[in-house]
Amino acid sequence: MPNPVPPYPHPSGARPPAIPKQFVPRHVAVVMDGNGRWANARGLPRTEGHRAGEASLLDVVAGAIEIGVEHVSAYAFSTENWSRSPDEVRFLMGFNRDVLRRRRDLMHSWGVRVRWAGRRPRLWRSVIAELEEAERLTKDNTTCTLTMCVNYGGRAEIADAAQAIAREVAAGRLKPERVNEKTFARYLDEPDMPDVDLFLRSSGEQRTSNFLLWQAAYAELVFLDEPWPDVDRRHLWRAVETYARRDRRYGGAVDRPGASPQS
């Protein structure tokens, strides 16, 4: 899209902090946790928490654009979520489909490229159709990439990649000794997805829950106490400020004799 419009401002008038571009994470992974607990605490069914979380996702994407994050990956439905009640699974399938239908034009106007990562089996055909239509409509956008992870699991993605590589080896198209990390990454759901820099989870839980395991190997983890429906772009910005203060060494270290443990 040649001339994307800027996202709507936050109602408070808040603006993103001034952080040098080199300290802004390129890729933020988001676990949108706490919808059900947020609803139950208000005497509402769990599904109402999912409805309330839609606005939070939009606002976080808006905030990502404003601060310069290039990739946002949202954990919308995991391979483990099929174990929830049939009513909640049906709601989530229909809800994800309808969110894409309702919001794809807005995302397109912001210059957001929408992509899908996840498995096809078991996923409703109508959900796949909306995901593919959103991908088609926004494929040339460059402001930010929103990857909707629907029927996604990190272990499932790695297992599927291993299967594909095994087929290539069995067919004689790939030598086993040529399989390294770079080769393996080419068989993931989105081979050109950059590694996760900032892994953000809401609602106080402190685990990764099988999300982007390969891509988040060296991610900085930030956990929010607020449930997802109470999260907005200001929470993202604070997480980015935390990220900017972290010392990312990727296994390396600098020898500083005499330095205090806190320095």
PDB file of C-alpha atoms in Angstrom:
ATOM      1  CA  MET A   1       0.000   0.000   0.000  1.00  0.00           C
ATOM      2  CA  PRO A   2       1.740   3.230  -1.141  1.00  0.00           C
ATOM      3  CA  ASN A   3       0.288   5.689   1.385  1.00  0.00           C
ATOM      4  CA  PRO A   4      -0.777   3.982   4.609  1.00  0.00           C
ATOM      5  CA  VAL A   5      -2.617   6.076   7.171  1.00  0.00           C
ATOM      6  CA  PRO A   6      -1.239   6.328  10.724  1.00  0.00           C
ATOM      7  CA  PRO A   7      -3.101   4.373  13.402  1.00  0.00           C
ATOM      8  CA  TYR A   8      -5.636   6.162  15.555  1.00  0.00           C
ATOM      9  CA  PRO A   9      -4.026   7.859  18.586  1.00  0.00           C
ATOM     10  CA  HIS A  10      -4.421   6.467  22.067  1.00  0.00           C
ATOM     11  CA  PRO A  11      -7.458   8.048  23.796  1.00  0.00           C
ATOM     12  CA  SER A  12      -5.212   9.409  26.564  1.00  0.00           C
ATOM     13  CA  GLY A  13      -3.034  11.221  24.042  1.00  0.00           C
ATOM     14  CA  ALA A  14      -0.041   9.114  25.116  1.00  0.00           C
ATOM     15  CA  ARG A  15       2.876   9.027  22.718  1.00  0.00           C
ATOM     16  CA  PRO A  16       5.604   6.398  22.450  1.00  0.00           C
ATOM     17  CA  PRO A  17       8.854   6.969  24.337  1.00  0.00           C
ATOM     18  CA  ALA A  18      11.807   8.212  22.333  1.00  0.00           C
ATOM     19  CA  ILE A  19      13.977   5.100  22.007  1.00  0.00           C
ATOM     20  CA  PRO A  20      16.815   4.908  19.463  1.00  0.00           C
ATOM     21  CA  LYS A  21      15.877   2.574  16.627  1.00  0.00           C
ATOM     22  CA  GLN A  22      18.697   0.134  17.405  1.00  0.00           C
ATOM     23  CA  PHE A  23      17.137  -0.517  20.831  1.00  0.00           C
ATOM     24  CA  VAL A  24      13.606  -1.118  19.544  1.00  0.00           C
ATOM     25  CA  PRO A  25      12.815  -4.835  19.107  1.00  0.00           C
ATOM     26  CA  ARG A  26      12.253  -5.805  15.513  1.00  0.00           C
ATOM     27  CA  HIS A  27       9.935  -8.696  16.387  1.00  0.00           C
ATOM     28  CA  VAL A  28       7.541  -8.877  19.356  1.00  0.00           C
ATOM     29  CA  ALA A  29       5.733 -12.123  20.160  1.00  0.00           C
ATOM     30  CA  VAL A  30       2.556 -11.721  22.206  1.00  0.00           C
ATOM     31  CA  VAL A  31       0.781 -14.312  24.347  1.00  0.00           C
ATOM     32  CA  MET A  32      -2.671 -12.809  24.893  1.00  0.00           C
ATOM     33  CA  ASP A  33      -3.379 -14.496  28.225  1.00  0.00           C
ATOM     34  CA  GLY A  34      -6.059 -13.902  30.849  1.00  0.00           C
ATOM     35  CA  ASN A  35      -9.183 -13.320  28.759  1.00  0.00           C
ATOM     36  CA  GLY A  36     -11.206 -15.993  30.555  1.00  0.00           C
ATOM     37  CA  ARG A  37     -10.078 -14.965  34.027  1.00  0.00           C
ATOM     38  CA  TRP A  38     -10.804 -11.311  33.233  1.00  0.00           C
ATOM     39  CA  ALA A  39     -14.363 -12.257  32.262  1.00  0.00           C
ATOM     40  CA  ASN A  40     -14.986 -14.637  35.169  1.00  0.00           C
ATOM     41  CA  ALA A  41     -13.809 -11.990  37.654  1.00  0.00           C
ATOM     42  CA  ARG A  42     -16.625  -9.797  36.311  1.00  0.00           C
ATOM     43  CA  GLY A  43     -19.257 -12.524  36.443  1.00  0.00           C
ATOM     44  CA  LEU A  44     -19.159 -12.976  32.661  1.00  0.00           C
ATOM     45  CA  PRO A  45     -18.643 -16.089  30.543  1.00  0.00           C
ATOM     46  CA  ARG A  46     -15.092 -16.678  29.305  1.00  0.00           C
ATOM     47  CA  THR A  47     -16.096 -15.810  25.749  1.00  0.00           C
ATOM     48  CA  GLU A  48     -16.716 -12.190  26.765  1.00  0.00           C
ATOM     49  CA  GLY A  49     -13.070 -11.912  27.736  1.00  0.00           C
ATOM     50  CA  HIS A  50     -12.050 -12.974  24.238  1.00  0.00           C
ATOM     51  CA  ARG A  51     -14.362 -10.323  22.786  1.00  0.00           C
ATOM     52  CA  ALA A  52     -12.824  -7.656  25.008  1.00  0.00           C
ATOM     53  CA  GLY A  53      -9.328  -8.736  23.969  1.00  0.00           C
ATOM     54  CA  GLU A  54      -9.916  -7.782  20.332  1.00  0.00           C
ATOM     55  CA  ALA A  55      -9.514  -4.072  21.084  1.00  0.00           C
ATOM     56  CA  SER A  56      -6.288  -4.797  22.977  1.00  0.00           C
ATOM     57  CA  LEU A  57      -4.725  -6.520  19.969  1.00  0.00           C
ATOM     58  CA  LEU A  58      -5.629  -3.610  17.692  1.00  0.00           C
ATOM     59  CA  ASP A  59      -4.202  -1.089  20.129  1.00  0.00           C
ATOM     60  CA  VAL A  60      -0.969  -3.047  20.596  1.00  0.00           C
ATOM     61  CA  VAL A  61      -0.502  -3.266  16.816  1.00  0.00           C
ATOM     62  CA  ALA A  62      -1.119   0.491  16.613  1.00  0.00           C
ATOM     63  CA  GLY A  63       1.487   1.040  19.316  1.00  0.00           C
ATOM     64  CA  ALA A  64       3.937  -1.255  17.552  1.00  0.00           C
ATOM     65  CA  ILE A  65       3.649   0.835  14.410  1.00  0.00           C
ATOM     66  CA  GLU A  66       4.128   4.063  16.366  1.00  0.00           C
ATOM     67  CA  ILE A  67       7.294   2.910  18.135  1.00  0.00           C
ATOM     68  CA  GLY A  68       8.801   1.171  15.099  1.00  0.00           C
ATOM     69  CA  VAL A  69       8.312  -2.546  15.766  1.00  0.00           C
ATOM     70  CA  GLU A  70       8.332  -4.300  12.381  1.00  0.00           C
ATOM     71  CA  HIS A  71       6.839  -7.686  13.324  1.00  0.00           C
ATOM     72  CA  VAL A  72       4.131  -8.688  15.808  1.00  0.00           C
ATOM     73  CA  SER A  73       3.169 -12.344  16.241  1.00  0.00           C
ATOM     74  CA  ALA A  74      -0.038 -13.014  18.174  1.00  0.00           C
ATOM     75  CA  TYR A  75      -0.910 -16.378  19.734  1.00  0.00           C
ATOM     76  CA  ALA A  76      -4.563 -16.532  18.707  1.00  0.00           C
ATOM     77  CA  PHE A  77      -5.305 -20.284  19.021  1.00  0.00           C
ATOM     78  CA  SER A  78      -2.845 -22.979  20.018  1.00  0.00           C
ATOM     79  CA  THR A  79      -2.765 -26.648  19.079  1.00  0.00           C
ATOM     80  CA  GLU A  80      -3.496 -27.301  22.776  1.00  0.00           C
ATOM     81  CA  ASN A  81      -6.615 -25.098  22.784  1.00  0.00           C
ATOM     82  CA  TRP A  82      -8.617 -27.924  21.181  1.00  0.00           C
ATOM     83  CA  SER A  83      -8.782 -29.444  24.673  1.00  0.00           C
ATOM     84  CA  ARG A  84     -11.053 -26.622  25.864  1.00  0.00           C
ATOM     85  CA  SER A  85     -14.819 -27.049  26.019  1.00  0.00           C
ATOM     86  CA  PRO A  86     -16.533 -27.558  22.630  1.00  0.00           C
ATOM     87  CA  ASP A  87     -18.487 -24.335  23.159  1.00  0.00           C
ATOM     88  CA  GLU A  88     -15.330 -22.289  23.732  1.00  0.00           C
ATOM     89  CA  VAL A  89     -13.554 -23.901  20.780  1.00  0.00           C
ATOM     90  CA  ARG A  90     -16.517 -23.103  18.522  1.00  0.00           C
ATOM     91  CA  PHE A  91     -16.559 -19.539  19.786  1.00  0.00           C
ATOM     92  CA  LEU A  92     -12.813 -19.068  19.242  1.00  0.00           C
ATOM     93  CA  MET A  93     -12.978 -20.464  15.713  1.00  0.00           C
ATOM     94  CA  GLY A  94     -15.828 -18.149  14.769  1.00  0.00           C
ATOM     95  CA  PHE A  95     -14.308 -15.222  16.636  1.00  0.00           C
ATOM     96  CA  ASN A  96     -10.925 -15.477  14.914  1.00  0.00           C
ATOM     97  CA  ARG A  97     -12.675 -15.704  11.557  1.00  0.00           C
ATOM     98  CA  ASP A  98     -14.871 -12.682  12.291  1.00  0.00           C
ATOM     99  CA  VAL A  99     -12.031 -10.553  13.691  1.00  0.00           C
ATOM    100  CA  LEU A 100     -10.113 -11.058  10.457  1.00  0.00           C
ATOM    101  CA  ARG A 101     -13.163 -10.140   8.412  1.00  0.00           C
ATOM    102  CA  ARG A 102     -13.938  -7.058  10.512  1.00  0.00           C
ATOM    103  CA  ARG A 103     -10.416  -5.735  10.882  1.00  0.00           C
ATOM    104  CA  ARG A 104      -8.502  -6.612   7.727  1.00  0.00           C
ATOM    105  CA  ASP A 105      -9.461  -3.383   5.952  1.00  0.00           C
ATOM    106  CA  LEU A 106      -8.286  -1.326   8.930  1.00  0.00           C
ATOM    107  CA  MET A 107      -5.017  -3.244   9.074  1.00  0.00           C
ATOM    108  CA  HIS A 108      -4.632  -2.772   5.340  1.00  0.00           C
ATOM    109  CA  SER A 109      -5.159   0.993   5.692  1.00  0.00           C
ATOM    110  CA  TRP A 110      -2.354   1.090   8.282  1.00  0.00           C
ATOM    111  CA  GLY A 111      -0.026  -0.726   5.905  1.00  0.00           C
ATOM    112  CA  VAL A 112       0.024  -3.906   8.001  1.00  0.00           C
ATOM    113  CA  ARG A 113       0.835  -7.173   6.276  1.00  0.00           C
ATOM    114  CA  VAL A 114      -1.242  -9.986   7.796  1.00  0.00           C
ATOM    115  CA  ARG A 115       0.173 -13.512   7.711  1.00  0.00           C
ATOM    116  CA  TRP A 116      -0.861 -16.866   9.145  1.00  0.00           C
ATOM    117  CA  ALA A 117       1.256 -19.488  10.891  1.00  0.00           C
ATOM    118  CA  GLY A 118      -0.252 -22.809  11.986  1.00  0.00           C
ATOM    119  CA  ARG A 119      -1.561 -26.180  10.902  1.00  0.00           C
ATOM    120  CA  ARG A 120      -4.442 -26.673   8.468  1.00  0.00           C
ATOM    121  CA  PRO A 121      -5.850 -29.959   9.828  1.00  0.00           C
ATOM    122  CA  ARG A 122      -8.892 -29.454  12.116  1.00  0.00           C
ATOM    123  CA  LEU A 123      -9.014 -25.714  11.383  1.00  0.00           C
ATOM    124  CA  TRP A 124     -12.379 -24.530  10.054  1.00  0.00           C
ATOM    125  CA  ARG A 125     -12.339 -23.936   6.309  1.00  0.00           C
ATOM    126  CA  SER A 126     -14.048 -20.584   6.852  1.00  0.00           C
ATOM    127  CA  VAL A 127     -11.198 -19.522   9.166  1.00  0.00           C
ATOM    128  CA  ILE A 128      -8.607 -20.591   6.587  1.00  0.00           C
ATOM    129  CA  ALA A 129     -10.500 -18.657   3.908  1.00  0.00           C
ATOM    130  CA  GLU A 130     -10.418 -15.439   5.974  1.00  0.00           C
ATOM    131  CA  LEU A 131      -6.744 -15.888   6.837  1.00  0.00           C
ATOM    132  CA  GLU A 132      -5.860 -16.408   3.190  1.00  0.00           C
ATOM    133  CA  GLU A 133      -7.964 -13.439   2.085  1.00  0.00           C
ATOM    134  CA  ALA A 134      -6.244 -11.196   4.648  1.00  0.00           C
ATOM    135  CA  GLU A 135      -2.865 -12.445   3.398  1.00  0.00           C
ATOM    136  CA  ARG A 136      -3.846 -11.766  -0.213  1.00  0.00           C
ATOM    137  CA  LEU A 137      -5.197  -8.272   0.469  1.00  0.00           C
ATOM    138  CA  THR A 138      -2.193  -7.125   2.504  1.00  0.00           C
ATOM    139  CA  LYS A 139       0.667  -8.994   0.828  1.00  0.00           C
ATOM    140  CA  ASP A 140       2.400  -5.852  -0.455  1.00  0.00           C
ATOM    141  CA  ASN A 141       2.215  -3.882   2.793  1.00  0.00           C
ATOM    142  CA  THR A 142       5.475  -3.005   4.538  1.00  0.00           C
ATOM    143  CA  THR A 143       4.686  -0.889   7.625  1.00  0.00           C
ATOM    144  CA  CYS A 144       4.447  -3.853  10.007  1.00  0.00           C
ATOM    145  CA  THR A 145       3.787  -7.601   9.723  1.00  0.00           C
ATOM    146  CA  LEU A 146       1.130  -9.149  11.974  1.00  0.00           C
ATOM    147  CA  THR A 147       1.397 -12.928  12.065  1.00  0.00           C
ATOM    148  CA  MET A 148      -1.767 -14.532  13.382  1.00  0.00           C
ATOM    149  CA  CYS A 149      -0.772 -17.865  14.918  1.00  0.00           C
ATOM    150  CA  VAL A 150      -3.932 -19.955  14.617  1.00  0.00           C
ATOM    151  CA  ASN A 151      -3.852 -23.698  15.332  1.00  0.00           C
ATOM    152  CA  TYR A 152      -0.186 -23.143  16.067  1.00  0.00           C
ATOM    153  CA  GLY A 153       2.229 -24.888  18.418  1.00  0.00           C
ATOM    154  CA  GLY A 154       5.988 -24.476  18.620  1.00  0.00           C
ATOM    155  CA  ARG A 155       6.650 -28.199  19.003  1.00  0.00           C
ATOM    156  CA  ALA A 156       4.214 -28.973  16.191  1.00  0.00           C
ATOM    157  CA  GLU A 157       6.022 -26.517  13.907  1.00  0.00           C
ATOM    158  CA  ILE A 158       9.393 -28.111  14.691  1.00  0.00           C
ATOM    159  CA  ALA A 159       8.003 -31.639  14.232  1.00  0.00           C
ATOM    160  CA  ASP A 160       6.429 -30.663  10.888  1.00  0.00           C
ATOM    161  CA  ALA A 161       9.748 -29.166   9.743  1.00  0.00           C
ATOM    162  CA  ALA A 162      11.588 -32.334  10.765  1.00  0.00           C
ATOM    163  CA  GLN A 163       9.076 -34.432   8.798  1.00  0.00           C
ATOM    164  CA  ALA A 164       9.551 -32.299   5.694  1.00  0.00           C
ATOM    165  CA  ILE A 165      13.330 -32.557   5.985  1.00  0.00           C
ATOM    166  CA  ALA A 166      13.089 -36.346   6.447  1.00  0.00           C
ATOM    167  CA  ARG A 167      11.058 -36.587   3.241  1.00  0.00           C
ATOM    168  CA  GLU A 168      13.687 -34.560   1.369  1.00  0.00           C
ATOM    169  CA  VAL A 169      16.484 -36.795   2.697  1.00  0.00           C
ATOM    170  CA  ALA A 170      14.567 -39.989   1.868  1.00  0.00           C
ATOM    171  CA  ALA A 171      13.995 -38.715  -1.676  1.00  0.00           C
ATOM    172  CA  GLY A 172      17.700 -38.001  -2.103  1.00  0.00           C
ATOM    173  CA  ARG A 173      17.186 -34.262  -2.508  1.00  0.00           C
ATOM    174  CA  LEU A 174      18.974 -33.354   0.718  1.00  0.00           C
ATOM    175  CA  LYS A 175      22.061 -34.871   2.345  1.00  0.00           C
ATOM    176  CA  PRO A 176      21.757 -35.457   6.114  1.00  0.00           C
ATOM    177  CA  GLU A 177      25.113 -33.801   6.758  1.00  0.00           C
ATOM    178  CA  ARG A 178      23.791 -30.625   5.107  1.00  0.00           C
ATOM    179  CA  VAL A 179      21.041 -30.255   7.711  1.00  0.00           C
ATOM    180  CA  ASN A 180      22.028 -27.452  10.068  1.00  0.00           C
ATOM    181  CA  GLU A 181      20.151 -24.677  11.875  1.00  0.00           C
ATOM    182  CA  LYS A 182      19.994 -22.520   8.749  1.00  0.00           C
ATOM    183  CA  THR A 183      18.630 -25.415   6.679  1.00  0.00           C
ATOM    184  CA  PHE A 184      16.112 -26.347   9.353  1.00  0.00           C
ATOM    185  CA  ALA A 185      14.752 -22.804   9.583  1.00  0.00           C
ATOM    186  CA  ARG A 186      13.807 -22.923   5.893  1.00  0.00           C
ATOM    187  CA  TYR A 187      11.186 -25.584   6.705  1.00  0.00           C
ATOM    188  CA  LEU A 188       9.396 -23.636   9.436  1.00  0.00           C
ATOM    189  CA  ASP A 189       5.912 -22.172   8.869  1.00  0.00           C
ATOM    190  CA  GLU A 190       7.260 -18.720   7.978  1.00  0.00           C
ATOM    191  CA  PRO A 191      10.902 -19.198   6.915  1.00  0.00           C
ATOM    192  CA  ASP A 192      11.524 -15.468   6.564  1.00  0.00           C
ATOM    193  CA  MET A 193      10.158 -14.598  10.014  1.00  0.00           C
ATOM    194  CA  PRO A 194      12.955 -12.933  12.004  1.00  0.00           C
ATOM    195  CA  ASP A 195      13.881 -14.235  15.434  1.00  0.00           C
ATOM    196  CA  VAL A 196      11.765 -12.934  18.302  1.00  0.00           C
ATOM    197  CA  ASP A 197      13.460 -10.103  20.195  1.00  0.00           C
ATOM    198  CA  LEU A 198      10.798  -9.397  22.829  1.00  0.00           C
ATOM    199  CA  PHE A 199       8.422 -12.061  24.161  1.00  0.00           C
ATOM    200  CA  LEU A 200       5.476 -10.428  25.929  1.00  0.00           C
ATOM    201  CA  ARG A 201       2.890 -12.288  27.997  1.00  0.00           C
ATOM    202  CA  SER A 202      -0.012 -10.850  29.949  1.00  0.00           C
ATOM    203  CA  SER A 203      -1.920 -11.948  33.072  1.00  0.00           C
ATOM    204  CA  GLY A 204       0.952 -12.784  35.390  1.00  0.00           C
ATOM    205  CA  GLU A 205       1.826 -16.214  34.042  1.00  0.00           C
ATOM    206  CA  GLN A 206       5.554 -16.675  33.438  1.00  0.00           C
ATOM    207  CA  ARG A 207       5.968 -19.334  30.788  1.00  0.00           C
ATOM    208  CA  THR A 208       6.237 -19.480  27.005  1.00  0.00           C
ATOM    209  CA  SER A 209       3.454 -22.053  26.511  1.00  0.00           C
ATOM    210  CA  ASN A 210       4.868 -23.639  23.365  1.00  0.00           C
ATOM    211  CA  PHE A 211       4.880 -20.389  21.381  1.00  0.00           C
ATOM    212  CA  LEU A 212       7.538 -19.769  18.714  1.00  0.00           C
ATOM    213  CA  LEU A 213      10.029 -22.031  20.480  1.00  0.00           C
ATOM    214  CA  TRP A 214      12.575 -21.962  17.667  1.00  0.00           C
ATOM    215  CA  GLN A 215      12.273 -18.249  16.908  1.00  0.00           C
ATOM    216  CA  ALA A 216      12.269 -17.156  20.568  1.00  0.00           C
ATOM    217  CA  ALA A 217      15.438 -19.024  21.584  1.00  0.00           C
ATOM    218  CA  TYR A 218      17.157 -15.752  22.550  1.00  0.00           C
ATOM    219  CA  ALA A 219      14.128 -13.551  23.174  1.00  0.00           C
ATOM    220  CA  GLU A 220      13.956 -11.202  26.125  1.00  0.00           C
ATOM    221  CA  LEU A 221      10.948 -12.150  28.260  1.00  0.00           C
ATOM    222  CA  VAL A 222       8.637  -9.544  29.788  1.00  0.00           C
ATOM    223  CA  PHE A 223       5.598 -10.576  31.825  1.00  0.00           C
ATOM    224  CA  LEU A 224       2.684  -8.266  32.561  1.00  0.00           C
ATOM    225  CA  ASP A 225       0.412  -8.660  35.588  1.00  0.00           C
ATOM    226  CA  GLU A 226      -2.606  -7.286  33.716  1.00  0.00           C
ATOM    227  CA  PRO A 227      -4.973  -9.681  31.905  1.00  0.00           C
ATOM    228  CA  TRP A 228      -5.032  -9.213  28.153  1.00  0.00           C
ATOM    229  CA  PRO A 229      -8.265  -7.139  27.923  1.00  0.00           C
ATOM    230  CA  ASP A 230      -6.640  -4.522  30.196  1.00  0.00           C
ATOM    231  CA  VAL A 231      -3.511  -4.255  28.000  1.00  0.00           C
ATOM    232  CA  ASP A 232      -2.977  -1.475  25.478  1.00  0.00           C
ATOM    233  CA  ARG A 233      -0.114   0.125  23.556  1.00  0.00           C
ATOM    234  CA  ARG A 234       1.262   1.795  26.700  1.00  0.00           C
ATOM    235  CA  HIS A 235       2.029  -1.642  28.148  1.00  0.00           C
ATOM    236  CA  LEU A 236       3.861  -2.525  24.940  1.00  0.00           C
ATOM    237  CA  TRP A 237       5.873   0.684  25.124  1.00  0.00           C
ATOM    238  CA  ARG A 238       6.877   0.003  28.743  1.00  0.00           C
ATOM    239  CA  ALA A 239       7.934  -3.504  27.731  1.00  0.00           C
ATOM    240  CA  VAL A 240      10.020  -2.021  24.911  1.00  0.00           C
ATOM    241  CA  GLU A 241      11.674   0.327  27.432  1.00  0.00           C
ATOM    242  CA  THR A 242      12.502  -2.714  29.583  1.00  0.00           C
ATOM    243  CA  TYR A 243      13.864  -4.490  26.518  1.00  0.00           C
ATOM    244  CA  ALA A 244      16.016  -1.485  25.615  1.00  0.00           C
ATOM    245  CA  ARG A 245      17.718  -1.675  29.028  1.00  0.00           C
ATOM    246  CA  ARG A 246      18.576  -5.374  28.705  1.00  0.00           C
ATOM    247  CA  ASP A 247      22.106  -6.501  27.843  1.00  0.00           C
ATOM    248  CA  ARG A 248      21.722  -9.013  25.013  1.00  0.00           C
ATOM    249  CA  ARG A 249      24.879 -11.116  24.780  1.00  0.00           C
ATOM    250  CA  TYR A 250      23.708 -14.213  22.844  1.00  0.00           C
ATOM    251  CA  GLY A 251      25.955 -16.444  24.917  1.00  0.00           C
ATOM    252  CA  GLY A 252      28.917 -14.085  24.770  1.00  0.00           C
ATOM    253  CA  ALA A 253      30.401 -12.075  27.616  1.00  0.00           C
ATOM    254  CA  VAL A 254      32.848  -9.262  28.234  1.00  0.00           C
ATOM    255  CA  ASP A 255      35.479  -9.770  30.912  1.00  0.00           C
ATOM    256  CA  ARG A 256      35.405  -6.840  33.358  1.00  0.00           C
ATOM    257  CA  PRO A 257      37.531  -7.731  36.396  1.00  0.00           C
ATOM    258  CA  GLY A 258      36.496  -5.882  39.524  1.00  0.00           C
ATOM    259  CA  ALA A 259      33.015  -5.019  38.269  1.00  0.00           C
ATOM    260  CA  SER A 260      30.249  -5.397  40.841  1.00  0.00           C
ATOM    261  CA  PRO A 261      27.505  -8.002  40.187  1.00  0.00           C
ATOM    262  CA  GLN A 262      25.015  -5.166  39.605  1.00  0.00           C
ATOM    263  CA  SER A 263      27.140  -3.193  37.149  1.00  0.00           C
TER     264      SER A 263
END
